[in-house]
Short mmCIF file of C-alpha atoms and ligand atoms in Angstrom, two decimals:
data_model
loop_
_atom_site.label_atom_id
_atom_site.label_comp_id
_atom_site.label_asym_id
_atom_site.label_seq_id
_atom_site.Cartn_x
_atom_site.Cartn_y
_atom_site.Cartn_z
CA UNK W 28 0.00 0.00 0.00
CA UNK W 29 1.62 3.48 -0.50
CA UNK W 30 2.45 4.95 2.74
CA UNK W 31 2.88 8.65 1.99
CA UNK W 32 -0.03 9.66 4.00
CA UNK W 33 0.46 7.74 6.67
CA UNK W 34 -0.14 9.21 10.09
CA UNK W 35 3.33 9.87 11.46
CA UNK W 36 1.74 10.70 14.80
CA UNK W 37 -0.68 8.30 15.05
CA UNK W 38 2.13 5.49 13.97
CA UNK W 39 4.34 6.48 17.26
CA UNK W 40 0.61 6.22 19.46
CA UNK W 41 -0.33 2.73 18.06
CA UNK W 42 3.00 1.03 18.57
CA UNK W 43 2.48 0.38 22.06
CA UNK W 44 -1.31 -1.20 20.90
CA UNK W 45 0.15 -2.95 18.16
CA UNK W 46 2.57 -4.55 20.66
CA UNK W 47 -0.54 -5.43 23.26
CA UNK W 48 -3.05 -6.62 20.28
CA UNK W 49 -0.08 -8.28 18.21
CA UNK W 50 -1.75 -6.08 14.89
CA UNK W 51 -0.19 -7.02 11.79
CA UNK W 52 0.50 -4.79 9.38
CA UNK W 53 -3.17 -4.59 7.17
CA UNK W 54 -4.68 -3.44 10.49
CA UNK W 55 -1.75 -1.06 11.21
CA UNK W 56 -2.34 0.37 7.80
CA UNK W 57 -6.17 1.02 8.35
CA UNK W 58 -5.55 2.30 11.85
CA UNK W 59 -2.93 5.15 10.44
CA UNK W 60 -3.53 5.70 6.86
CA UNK W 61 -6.49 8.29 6.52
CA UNK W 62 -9.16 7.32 4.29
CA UNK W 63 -9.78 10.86 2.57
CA UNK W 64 -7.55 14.13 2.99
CA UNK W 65 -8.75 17.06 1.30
CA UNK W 66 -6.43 19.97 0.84
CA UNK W 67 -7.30 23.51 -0.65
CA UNK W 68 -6.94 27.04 -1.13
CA UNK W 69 -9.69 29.37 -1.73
CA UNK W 70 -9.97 33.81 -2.41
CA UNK W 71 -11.88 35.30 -0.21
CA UNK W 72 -12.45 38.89 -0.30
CA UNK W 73 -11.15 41.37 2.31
CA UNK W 74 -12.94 44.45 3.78
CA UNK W 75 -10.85 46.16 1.55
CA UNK W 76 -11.49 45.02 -1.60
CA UNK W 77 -8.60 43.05 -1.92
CA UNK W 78 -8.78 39.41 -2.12
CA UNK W 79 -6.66 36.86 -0.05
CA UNK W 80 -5.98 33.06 -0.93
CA UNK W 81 -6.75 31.00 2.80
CA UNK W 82 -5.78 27.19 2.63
CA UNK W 83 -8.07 24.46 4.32
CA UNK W 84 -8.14 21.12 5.36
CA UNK W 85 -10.56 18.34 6.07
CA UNK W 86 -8.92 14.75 6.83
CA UNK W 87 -11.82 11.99 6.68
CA UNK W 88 -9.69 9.19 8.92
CA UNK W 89 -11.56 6.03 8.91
CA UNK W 90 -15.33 5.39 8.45
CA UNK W 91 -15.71 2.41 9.19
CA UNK W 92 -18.34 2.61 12.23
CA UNK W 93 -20.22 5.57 10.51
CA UNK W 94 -20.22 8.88 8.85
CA UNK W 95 -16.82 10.97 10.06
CA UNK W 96 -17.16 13.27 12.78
CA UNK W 97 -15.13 15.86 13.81
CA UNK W 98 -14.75 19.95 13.89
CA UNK W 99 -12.94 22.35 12.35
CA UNK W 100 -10.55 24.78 13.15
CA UNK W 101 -9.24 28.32 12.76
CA UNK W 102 -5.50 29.08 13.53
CA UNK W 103 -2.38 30.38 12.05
CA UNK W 104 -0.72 27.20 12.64
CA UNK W 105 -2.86 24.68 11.61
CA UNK W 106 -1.32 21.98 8.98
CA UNK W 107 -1.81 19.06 7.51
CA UNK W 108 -0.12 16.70 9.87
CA UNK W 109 -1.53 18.07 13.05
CA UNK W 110 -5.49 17.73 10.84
CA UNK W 111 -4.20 14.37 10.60
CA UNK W 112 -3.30 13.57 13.90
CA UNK W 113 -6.54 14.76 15.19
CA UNK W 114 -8.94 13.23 12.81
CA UNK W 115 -7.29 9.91 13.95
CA UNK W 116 -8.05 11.00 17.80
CA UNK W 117 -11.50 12.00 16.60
CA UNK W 118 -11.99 7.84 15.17
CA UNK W 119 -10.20 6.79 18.67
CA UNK W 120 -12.80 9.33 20.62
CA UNK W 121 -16.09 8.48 19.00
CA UNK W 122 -15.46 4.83 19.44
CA UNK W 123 -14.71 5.06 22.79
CA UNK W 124 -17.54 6.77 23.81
CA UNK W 125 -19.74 4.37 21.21
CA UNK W 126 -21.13 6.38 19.12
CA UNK W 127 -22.12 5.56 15.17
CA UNK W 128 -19.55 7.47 14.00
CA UNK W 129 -15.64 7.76 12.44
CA UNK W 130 -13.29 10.38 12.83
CA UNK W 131 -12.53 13.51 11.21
CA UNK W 132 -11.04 17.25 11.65
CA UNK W 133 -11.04 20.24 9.78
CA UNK W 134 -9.33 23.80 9.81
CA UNK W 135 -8.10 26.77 8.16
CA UNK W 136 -4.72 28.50 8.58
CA UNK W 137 -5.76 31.92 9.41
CA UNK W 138 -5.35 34.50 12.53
CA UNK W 139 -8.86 35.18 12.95
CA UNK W 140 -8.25 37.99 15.40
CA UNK W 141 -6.63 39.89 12.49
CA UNK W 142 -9.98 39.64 10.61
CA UNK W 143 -13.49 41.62 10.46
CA UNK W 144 -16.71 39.39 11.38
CA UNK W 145 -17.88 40.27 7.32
CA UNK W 146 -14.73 38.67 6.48
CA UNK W 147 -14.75 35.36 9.21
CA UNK W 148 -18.23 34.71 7.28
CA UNK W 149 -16.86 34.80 3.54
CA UNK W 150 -13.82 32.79 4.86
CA UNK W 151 -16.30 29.99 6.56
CA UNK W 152 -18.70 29.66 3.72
CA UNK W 153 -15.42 29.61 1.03
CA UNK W 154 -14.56 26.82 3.14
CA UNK W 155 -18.22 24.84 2.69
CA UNK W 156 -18.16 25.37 -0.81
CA UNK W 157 -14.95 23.88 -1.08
CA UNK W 158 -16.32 20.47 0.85
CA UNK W 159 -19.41 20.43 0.21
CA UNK W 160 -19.29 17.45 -2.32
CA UNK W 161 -17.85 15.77 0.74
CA UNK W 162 -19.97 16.31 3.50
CA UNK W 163 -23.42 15.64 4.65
CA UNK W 164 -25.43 13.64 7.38
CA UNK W 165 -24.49 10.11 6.54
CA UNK W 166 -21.24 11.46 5.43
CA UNK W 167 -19.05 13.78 7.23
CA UNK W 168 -20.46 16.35 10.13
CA UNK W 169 -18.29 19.19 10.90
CA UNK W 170 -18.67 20.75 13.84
CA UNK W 171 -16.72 23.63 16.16
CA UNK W 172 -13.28 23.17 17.39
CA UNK W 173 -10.68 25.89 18.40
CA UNK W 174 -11.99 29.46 17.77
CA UNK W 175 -14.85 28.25 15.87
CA UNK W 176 -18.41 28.55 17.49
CA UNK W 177 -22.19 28.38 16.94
CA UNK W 178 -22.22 31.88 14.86
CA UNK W 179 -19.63 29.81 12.08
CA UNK W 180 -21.35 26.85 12.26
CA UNK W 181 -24.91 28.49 11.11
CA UNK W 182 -22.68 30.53 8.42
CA UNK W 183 -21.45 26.95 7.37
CA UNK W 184 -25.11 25.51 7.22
CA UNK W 185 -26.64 28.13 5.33
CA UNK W 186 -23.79 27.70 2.80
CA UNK W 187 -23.85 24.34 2.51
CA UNK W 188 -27.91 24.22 2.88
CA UNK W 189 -27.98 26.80 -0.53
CA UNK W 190 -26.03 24.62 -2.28
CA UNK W 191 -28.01 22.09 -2.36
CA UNK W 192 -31.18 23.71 -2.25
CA UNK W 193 -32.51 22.23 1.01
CA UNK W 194 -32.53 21.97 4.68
CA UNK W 195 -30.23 19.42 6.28
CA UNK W 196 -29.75 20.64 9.59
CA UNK W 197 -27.72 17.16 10.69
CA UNK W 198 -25.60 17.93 8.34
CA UNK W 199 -23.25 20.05 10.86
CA UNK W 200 -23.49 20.15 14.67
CA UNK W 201 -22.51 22.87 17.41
CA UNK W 202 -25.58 25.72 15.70
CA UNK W 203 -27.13 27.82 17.69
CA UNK W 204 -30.35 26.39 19.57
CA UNK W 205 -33.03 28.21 16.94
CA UNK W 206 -31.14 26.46 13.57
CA UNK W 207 -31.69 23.14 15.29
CA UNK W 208 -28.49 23.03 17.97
CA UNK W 209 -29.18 21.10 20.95
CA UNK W 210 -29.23 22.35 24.38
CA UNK W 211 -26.26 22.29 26.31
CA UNK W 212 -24.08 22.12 22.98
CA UNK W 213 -22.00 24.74 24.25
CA UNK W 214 -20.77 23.65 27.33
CA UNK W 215 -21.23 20.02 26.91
CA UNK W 216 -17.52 19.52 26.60
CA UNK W 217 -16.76 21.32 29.96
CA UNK W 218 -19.60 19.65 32.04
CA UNK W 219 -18.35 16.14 30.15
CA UNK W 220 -14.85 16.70 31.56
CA UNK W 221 -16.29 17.58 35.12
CA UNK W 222 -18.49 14.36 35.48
CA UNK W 223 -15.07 12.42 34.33
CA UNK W 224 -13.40 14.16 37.16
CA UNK W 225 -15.73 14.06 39.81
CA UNK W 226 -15.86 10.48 39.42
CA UNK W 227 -11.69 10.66 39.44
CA UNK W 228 -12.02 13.11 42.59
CA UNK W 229 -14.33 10.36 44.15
CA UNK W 230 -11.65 7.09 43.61
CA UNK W 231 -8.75 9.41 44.73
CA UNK W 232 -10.99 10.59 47.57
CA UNK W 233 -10.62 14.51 47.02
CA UNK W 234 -12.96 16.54 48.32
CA UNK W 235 -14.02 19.66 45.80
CA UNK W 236 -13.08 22.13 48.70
CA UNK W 237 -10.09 21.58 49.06
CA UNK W 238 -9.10 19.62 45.52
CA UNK W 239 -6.87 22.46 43.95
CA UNK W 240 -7.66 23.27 40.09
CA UNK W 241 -5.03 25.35 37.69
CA UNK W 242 -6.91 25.64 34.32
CA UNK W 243 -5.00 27.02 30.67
CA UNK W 244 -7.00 28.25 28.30
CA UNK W 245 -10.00 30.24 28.65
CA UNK W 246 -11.49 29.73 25.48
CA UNK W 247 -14.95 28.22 25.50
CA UNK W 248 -13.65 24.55 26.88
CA UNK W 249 -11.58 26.22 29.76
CA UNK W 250 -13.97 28.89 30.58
CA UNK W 251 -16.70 26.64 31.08
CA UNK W 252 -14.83 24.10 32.74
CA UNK W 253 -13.04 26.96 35.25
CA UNK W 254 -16.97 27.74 35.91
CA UNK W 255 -18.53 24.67 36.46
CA UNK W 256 -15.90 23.27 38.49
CA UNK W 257 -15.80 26.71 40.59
CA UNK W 258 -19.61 26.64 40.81
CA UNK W 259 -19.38 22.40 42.47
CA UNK W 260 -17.10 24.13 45.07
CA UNK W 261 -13.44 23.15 43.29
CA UNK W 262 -10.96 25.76 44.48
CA UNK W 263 -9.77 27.16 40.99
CA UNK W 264 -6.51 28.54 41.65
CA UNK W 265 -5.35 29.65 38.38
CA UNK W 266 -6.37 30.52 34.99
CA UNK W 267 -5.05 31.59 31.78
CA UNK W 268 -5.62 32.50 28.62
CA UNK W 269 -3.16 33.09 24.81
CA UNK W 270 -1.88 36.04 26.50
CA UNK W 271 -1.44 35.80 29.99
CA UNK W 272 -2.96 34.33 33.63
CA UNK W 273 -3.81 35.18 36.89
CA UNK W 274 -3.20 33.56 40.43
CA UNK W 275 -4.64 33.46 43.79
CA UNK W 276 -3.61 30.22 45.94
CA UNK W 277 -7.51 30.85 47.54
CA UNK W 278 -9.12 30.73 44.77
CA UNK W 279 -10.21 32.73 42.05
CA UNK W 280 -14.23 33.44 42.16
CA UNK W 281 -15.06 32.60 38.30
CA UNK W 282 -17.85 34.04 37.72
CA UNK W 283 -16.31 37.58 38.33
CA UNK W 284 -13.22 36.42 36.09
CA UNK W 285 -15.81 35.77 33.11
CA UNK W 286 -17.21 39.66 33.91
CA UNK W 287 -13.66 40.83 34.09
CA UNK W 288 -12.50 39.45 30.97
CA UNK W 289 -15.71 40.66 29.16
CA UNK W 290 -15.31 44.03 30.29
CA UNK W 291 -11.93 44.48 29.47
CA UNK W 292 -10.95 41.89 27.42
CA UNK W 293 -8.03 40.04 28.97
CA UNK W 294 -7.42 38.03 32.50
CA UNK W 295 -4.72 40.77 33.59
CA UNK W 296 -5.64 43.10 36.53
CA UNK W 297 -8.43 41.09 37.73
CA UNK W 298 -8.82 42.36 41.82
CA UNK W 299 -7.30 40.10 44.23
CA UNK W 300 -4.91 38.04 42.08
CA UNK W 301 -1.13 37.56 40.60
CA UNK W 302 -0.06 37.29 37.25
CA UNK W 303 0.94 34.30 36.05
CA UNK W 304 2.77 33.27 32.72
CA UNK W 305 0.91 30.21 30.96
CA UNK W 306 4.25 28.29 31.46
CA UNK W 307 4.32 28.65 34.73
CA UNK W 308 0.24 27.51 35.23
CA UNK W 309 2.05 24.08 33.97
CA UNK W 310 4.15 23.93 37.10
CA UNK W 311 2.43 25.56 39.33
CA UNK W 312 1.53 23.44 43.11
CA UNK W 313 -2.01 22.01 42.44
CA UNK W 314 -3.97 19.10 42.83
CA UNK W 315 -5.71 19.25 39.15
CA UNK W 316 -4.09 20.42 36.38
CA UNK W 317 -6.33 20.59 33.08
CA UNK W 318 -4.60 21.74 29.83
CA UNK W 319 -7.72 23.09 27.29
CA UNK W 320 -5.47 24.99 25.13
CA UNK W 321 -3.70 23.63 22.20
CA UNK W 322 -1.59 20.69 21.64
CA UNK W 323 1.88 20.00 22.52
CA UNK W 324 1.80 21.89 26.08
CA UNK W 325 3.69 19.60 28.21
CA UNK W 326 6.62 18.29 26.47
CA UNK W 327 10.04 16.56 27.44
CA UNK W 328 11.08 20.14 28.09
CA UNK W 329 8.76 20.57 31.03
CA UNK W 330 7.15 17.03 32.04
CA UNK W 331 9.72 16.99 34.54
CA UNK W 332 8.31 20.63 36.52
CA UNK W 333 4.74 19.19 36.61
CA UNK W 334 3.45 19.62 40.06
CA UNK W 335 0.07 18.44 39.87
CA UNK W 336 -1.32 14.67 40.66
CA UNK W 337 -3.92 14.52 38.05
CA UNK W 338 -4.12 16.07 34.56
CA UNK W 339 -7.14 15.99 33.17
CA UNK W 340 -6.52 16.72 29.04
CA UNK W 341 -9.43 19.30 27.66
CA UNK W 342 -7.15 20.11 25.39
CA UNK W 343 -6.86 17.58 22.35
CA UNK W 344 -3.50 15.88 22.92
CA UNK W 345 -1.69 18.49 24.86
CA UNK W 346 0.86 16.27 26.04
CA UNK W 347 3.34 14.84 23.81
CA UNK W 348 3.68 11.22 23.81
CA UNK W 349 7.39 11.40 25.43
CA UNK W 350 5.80 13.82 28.07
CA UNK W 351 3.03 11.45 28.76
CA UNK W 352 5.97 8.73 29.60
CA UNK W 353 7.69 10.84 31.75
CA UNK W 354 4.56 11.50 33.37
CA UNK W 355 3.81 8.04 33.71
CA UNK W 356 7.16 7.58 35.34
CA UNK W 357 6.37 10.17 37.53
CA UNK W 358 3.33 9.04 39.06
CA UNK W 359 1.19 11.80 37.65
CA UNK W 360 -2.46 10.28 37.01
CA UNK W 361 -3.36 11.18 33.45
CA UNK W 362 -6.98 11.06 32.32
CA UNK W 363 -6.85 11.22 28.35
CA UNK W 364 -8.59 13.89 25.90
CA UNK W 365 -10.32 10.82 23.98
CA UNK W 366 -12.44 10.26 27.22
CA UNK W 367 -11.77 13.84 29.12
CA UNK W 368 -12.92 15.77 25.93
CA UNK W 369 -15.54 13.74 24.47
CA UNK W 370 -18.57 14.94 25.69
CA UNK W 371 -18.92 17.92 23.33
CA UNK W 372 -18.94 15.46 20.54
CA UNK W 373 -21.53 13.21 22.63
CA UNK W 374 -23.47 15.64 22.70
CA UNK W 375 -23.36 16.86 19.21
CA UNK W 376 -24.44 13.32 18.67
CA UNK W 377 -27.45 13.87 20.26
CA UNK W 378 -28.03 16.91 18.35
CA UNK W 379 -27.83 14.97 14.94
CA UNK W 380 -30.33 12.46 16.64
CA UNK W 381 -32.68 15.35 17.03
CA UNK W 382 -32.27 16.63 14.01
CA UNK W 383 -32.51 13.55 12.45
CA UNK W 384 -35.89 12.74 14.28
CA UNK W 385 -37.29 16.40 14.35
CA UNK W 386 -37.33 15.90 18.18
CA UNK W 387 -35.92 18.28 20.66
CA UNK W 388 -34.69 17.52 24.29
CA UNK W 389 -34.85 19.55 27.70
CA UNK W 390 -31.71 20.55 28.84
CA UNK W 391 -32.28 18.00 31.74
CA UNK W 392 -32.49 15.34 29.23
CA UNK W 393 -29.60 16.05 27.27
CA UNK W 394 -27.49 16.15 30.32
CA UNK W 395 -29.12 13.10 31.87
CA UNK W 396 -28.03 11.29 28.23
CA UNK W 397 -24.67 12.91 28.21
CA UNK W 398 -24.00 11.59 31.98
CA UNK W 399 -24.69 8.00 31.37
CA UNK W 400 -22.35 8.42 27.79
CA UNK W 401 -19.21 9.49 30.10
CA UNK W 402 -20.08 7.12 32.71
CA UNK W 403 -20.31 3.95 30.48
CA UNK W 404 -17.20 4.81 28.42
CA UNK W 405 -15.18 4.89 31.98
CA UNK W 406 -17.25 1.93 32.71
CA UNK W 407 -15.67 0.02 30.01
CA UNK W 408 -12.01 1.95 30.40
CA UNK W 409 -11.57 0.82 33.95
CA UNK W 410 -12.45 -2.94 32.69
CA UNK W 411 -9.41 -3.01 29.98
CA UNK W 412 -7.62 -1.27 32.52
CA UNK W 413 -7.68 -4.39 34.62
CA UNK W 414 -8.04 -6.82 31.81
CA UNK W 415 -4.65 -5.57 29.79
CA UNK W 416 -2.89 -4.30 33.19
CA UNK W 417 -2.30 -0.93 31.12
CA UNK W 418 -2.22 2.77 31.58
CA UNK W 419 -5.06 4.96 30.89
CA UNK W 420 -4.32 6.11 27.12
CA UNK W 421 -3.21 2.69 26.35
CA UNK W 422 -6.23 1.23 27.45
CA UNK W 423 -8.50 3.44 25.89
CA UNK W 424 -6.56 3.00 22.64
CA UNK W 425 -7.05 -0.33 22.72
CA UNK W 426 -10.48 -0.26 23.80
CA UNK W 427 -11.14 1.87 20.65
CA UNK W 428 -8.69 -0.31 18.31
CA UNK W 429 -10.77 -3.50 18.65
CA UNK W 430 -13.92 -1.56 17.93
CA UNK W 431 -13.06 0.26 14.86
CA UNK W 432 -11.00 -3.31 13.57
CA UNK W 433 -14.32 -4.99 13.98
CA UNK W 434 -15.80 -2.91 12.30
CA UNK W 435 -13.15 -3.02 9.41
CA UNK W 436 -13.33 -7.12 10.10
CA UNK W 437 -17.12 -6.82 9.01
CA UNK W 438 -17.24 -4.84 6.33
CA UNK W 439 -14.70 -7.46 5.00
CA UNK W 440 -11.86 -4.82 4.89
CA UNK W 441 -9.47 -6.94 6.85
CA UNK W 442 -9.40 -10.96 7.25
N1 LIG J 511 -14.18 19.71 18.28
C1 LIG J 511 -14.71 18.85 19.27
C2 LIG J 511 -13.75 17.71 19.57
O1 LIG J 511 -12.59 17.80 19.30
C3 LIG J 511 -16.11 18.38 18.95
C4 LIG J 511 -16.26 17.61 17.69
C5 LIG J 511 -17.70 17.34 17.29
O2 LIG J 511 -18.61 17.72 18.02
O3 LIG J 511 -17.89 16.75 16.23
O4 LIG J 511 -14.12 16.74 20.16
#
C-alpha cells in the first residue's frame, strides 16, 4: 500500500497497541492511513477590496463505524499533519464513547483575530463550498473546534444548505439552539470533563473544597470548565488565557473572572490576584491540572516541573507522547482527551439524533443522556484497565482499536 499519507503521529501512538493486540501490518495500515484528505486554497475577499488566498483542510480518517465526525478549526498554525493527527483521535474518541460514527477534523490556517466578522463569514462559507461534495449527514459532520463557534457553524449551514437547495440541519453540529443546535451544545464539553473528574475526585478521595484546580485556556472549553468546576465548590486557583494568567492560591471566584475578561478583554488586573505566565500555570503546586489549550503543552522540556497529581486533558493531545511517559514515570495520574474531551462530541451526537428525528430535548435530558455516555465509556475503560494491566491512554486506545477493527473485520476490509 503506499504509505505517503500515513499518520506519522498516530504510527508512534499505536506502537504500544500494536505490541498489546499483536496487529499485523493490514490493520496497522487502516488504523494510520487516513481514508480521505482534502487539501485547498480558496480567495476570499477582504474588507478592503482586496482578495486573499486561505488554505483548508478536512482529513476523513476512517469510516468504518459511521459517517466521520469531527470539527474544524481556525489558527495560524494549523497543517496538515496536526489535521491528521486529530482526525485519527477523533476515530479513537467516537469509538470510545460508542457512538455511530468515524473520525474527522477540519481547519483553516488563518489568525482570525486579524480579521473583520464580514470577512470570518466569507472565509467559513469559502470553506463549505470547497467540501461540500464531501460532506453531509451520513457522510461527514463538521462541527466547532478551536476558535470556531455556533455563529460559524450556522454561516457553514446556510452555505452548505444553498447549495443544495434544502434543509439538512444534521448535516453540521454545534448551531445555535433556533437552527436546530441542541441544548447544552456549548458547554457540553466542559460539564463532560467535570463528570469524568468528579468520578476521578471520588476514587482518589478529594474533596471539591479543598481539591486544587489550575486551568489554561480560557477559550470556551476552559472557561466553562473553570466555571462549572468553581460553581461544584473546586478551588480554581489559576487561569489563563493566549496572553497571559492570573493567580490566587484561595481561589479565584469565576464568575467575576468571566465579567472581568468581558469588560476588558483580557485576564490581567483582575482584583485580588497575581499574574501568572501560561508556562508557569504548567508547574504551578495544584492538585488538578487541566490543559484546554492547544496541543503539545507539556513536552520533554517541562514534564519533569509538573506539580500536579492529576491532569485531566481538555485540550486535544496536549501532552506529547514522550511527556506522557515521563509523566507516567512520575506518578502523575493522566486522564486522556479521547475520554476527558468527548462529551462535546456526545453531545453533538445527540443533536444529529434530534435533528434527524425532528425531536428536541430539555436541557435536563440532554445532560441526563450525556452523563450516562461518560459514565459507560469509563465503565468500560476501567475494565481493559484491569483486563490488559495498562495505563489509561493505552487502554483506551485499545479499547477503541478493537472496535473500529471490527468494524473493518465486518465490512470485509481486513481478514
Ligand atoms: N471539536 C470537538 C472535539 O474535538 C467536537 C467535535 C464534534 O462535536 O464533532 O471533540
Amino acid at each position: 500500500m503506499e504509505k505517503d499519507n500515513v499518520c506519522i503521529n498516530c504510527y508512534n501512538q499505536i506502537d504500544k497497541v500494536a505490541k498489546v493486540l499483536k496487529l499485523g501490518q493490514a490493520e496497522l495500515d487502516i488504523l494510520t492511513i487516513p481514508k480521505r484528505i482534502l487539501t485547498f486554497s480558496f480567495p476570499v475577499k477582504l474588507d478592503s477590496g482586496d482578495i486573499r488566498y486561505f488554505t483548508g483542510y478536512r482529513v476523513q480518517f476512517n469510516d468504518a463505524r459511521g459517517p466521520t465526525k469531527g470539527g474544524i478549526r481556525f489558527h495560524p498554525e494549523v497543517n496538515l499533519e496536526e489535521i491528521k493527527t486529530l482526525a485519527f483521535l477523533m476515530t479513537l474518541k467516537c469509538a470510545v464513547a460508542n457512538l455511530p460514527y468515524g473520525g474527522a477534523k477540519g481547519g483553516i490556517m488563518i489568525e482570525p483575530k486579524q480579521f473583520s466578522e464580514e470577512e470570518l463569514e466569507r472565509v467559513s462559507r469559502g470553506y463549505i463550498r470547497e467540501i461540500n461534495g464531501f460532506i453531509g449527514h451520513d457522510v461527514d459532520i463538521p462541527a466547532p473546534d478551536v476558535n470556531t463557534d455556533s455563529k460559524i457553524m450556522a454561516w457553514m449551514l446556510d452555505e452548505y444548505e444553498k447549495l443544495k437547495g434544502r434543509h439538512s440541519p444534521a448535516t453540521i453540529t454545534g448551531k445555535p439552539i433556533a437552527l436546530g443546535g441542541s441544548k447544552a451544545r456549548d458547554f457540553s464539553t466542559s460539564i463532560g470533563g467535570a463528570y469524568v473528574l468528579q468520578e476521578l475526585t471520588e476514587t482518589f478521595d478529594m474533596k471539591p473544597k479543598k481539591t486544587s484546580v489550575a486551568v489554561q485556556g480560557f477559550g470556551n472549553v476552559g472557561m466553562n470548565i473553570a466555571r462549572i468546576l468553581h460553581e461544584w465548590g473546586y478551588k480554581v486557583i489559576a487561569v489563563s488565557d493566549s496572553k497571559s494568567g492570573i493567580y490566587n492560591k484561595n481561589g479565584l471566584n469565576i464568575k467575576d473572572v468571566i465579567s472581568h475578561k468581558q469588560k476588558t478583554g483580557q485576564l490581567s488586573k483582575f482584583k485580588n490576584s497575581g499574574e501568572i505566565s501560561n508556562e508557569e500555570l504548567l508547574e504551578l503546586k495544584t492538585e488538578v491540572l487541566v490543559p484546554a489549550a492547544l496541543e503539545d503543552q507539556i513536552t520533554k522540556k517541562n514534564a519533569g516541573s509538573v506539580k500536579a497529581k492529576l491532569i485531566l486533558e481538555m485540550a486535544n493531545r496536549p501532552i506529547t507522547p514522550e511527556a506522557d511517559d515521563a509523566l507516567l514515570e512520575k506518578g502523575v495520574f493522566v486522564m486522556p482527551d479521547i475520554l476527558a474531551n468527548a462529551g462535546g462530541v456526545v453531545v453533538s451526537y445527540f443533536e444529529w439524533v434530534q435533528n434527524s428525528q425532528n425531536f428536541y430535548w430539555s436541557e435536563k435530558e440532554v445532560l441526563e443522556k450525556l452523563k450516562t455516555y461518560m459514565a459507560n465509556a469509563a465503565k468500560e475503560l476501567s475494565k481493559v484497565c484491569t483486563d490488559f494491566k495498562c495505563d489509561m491512554r493505552a487502554s483506551l486506545y485499545i479499547n477503541a482499536v478493537k472496535k473500529i477493527l471490527e468494524a473493518e473485520r465486518l465490512r470485509g476490509n481486513l481478514r
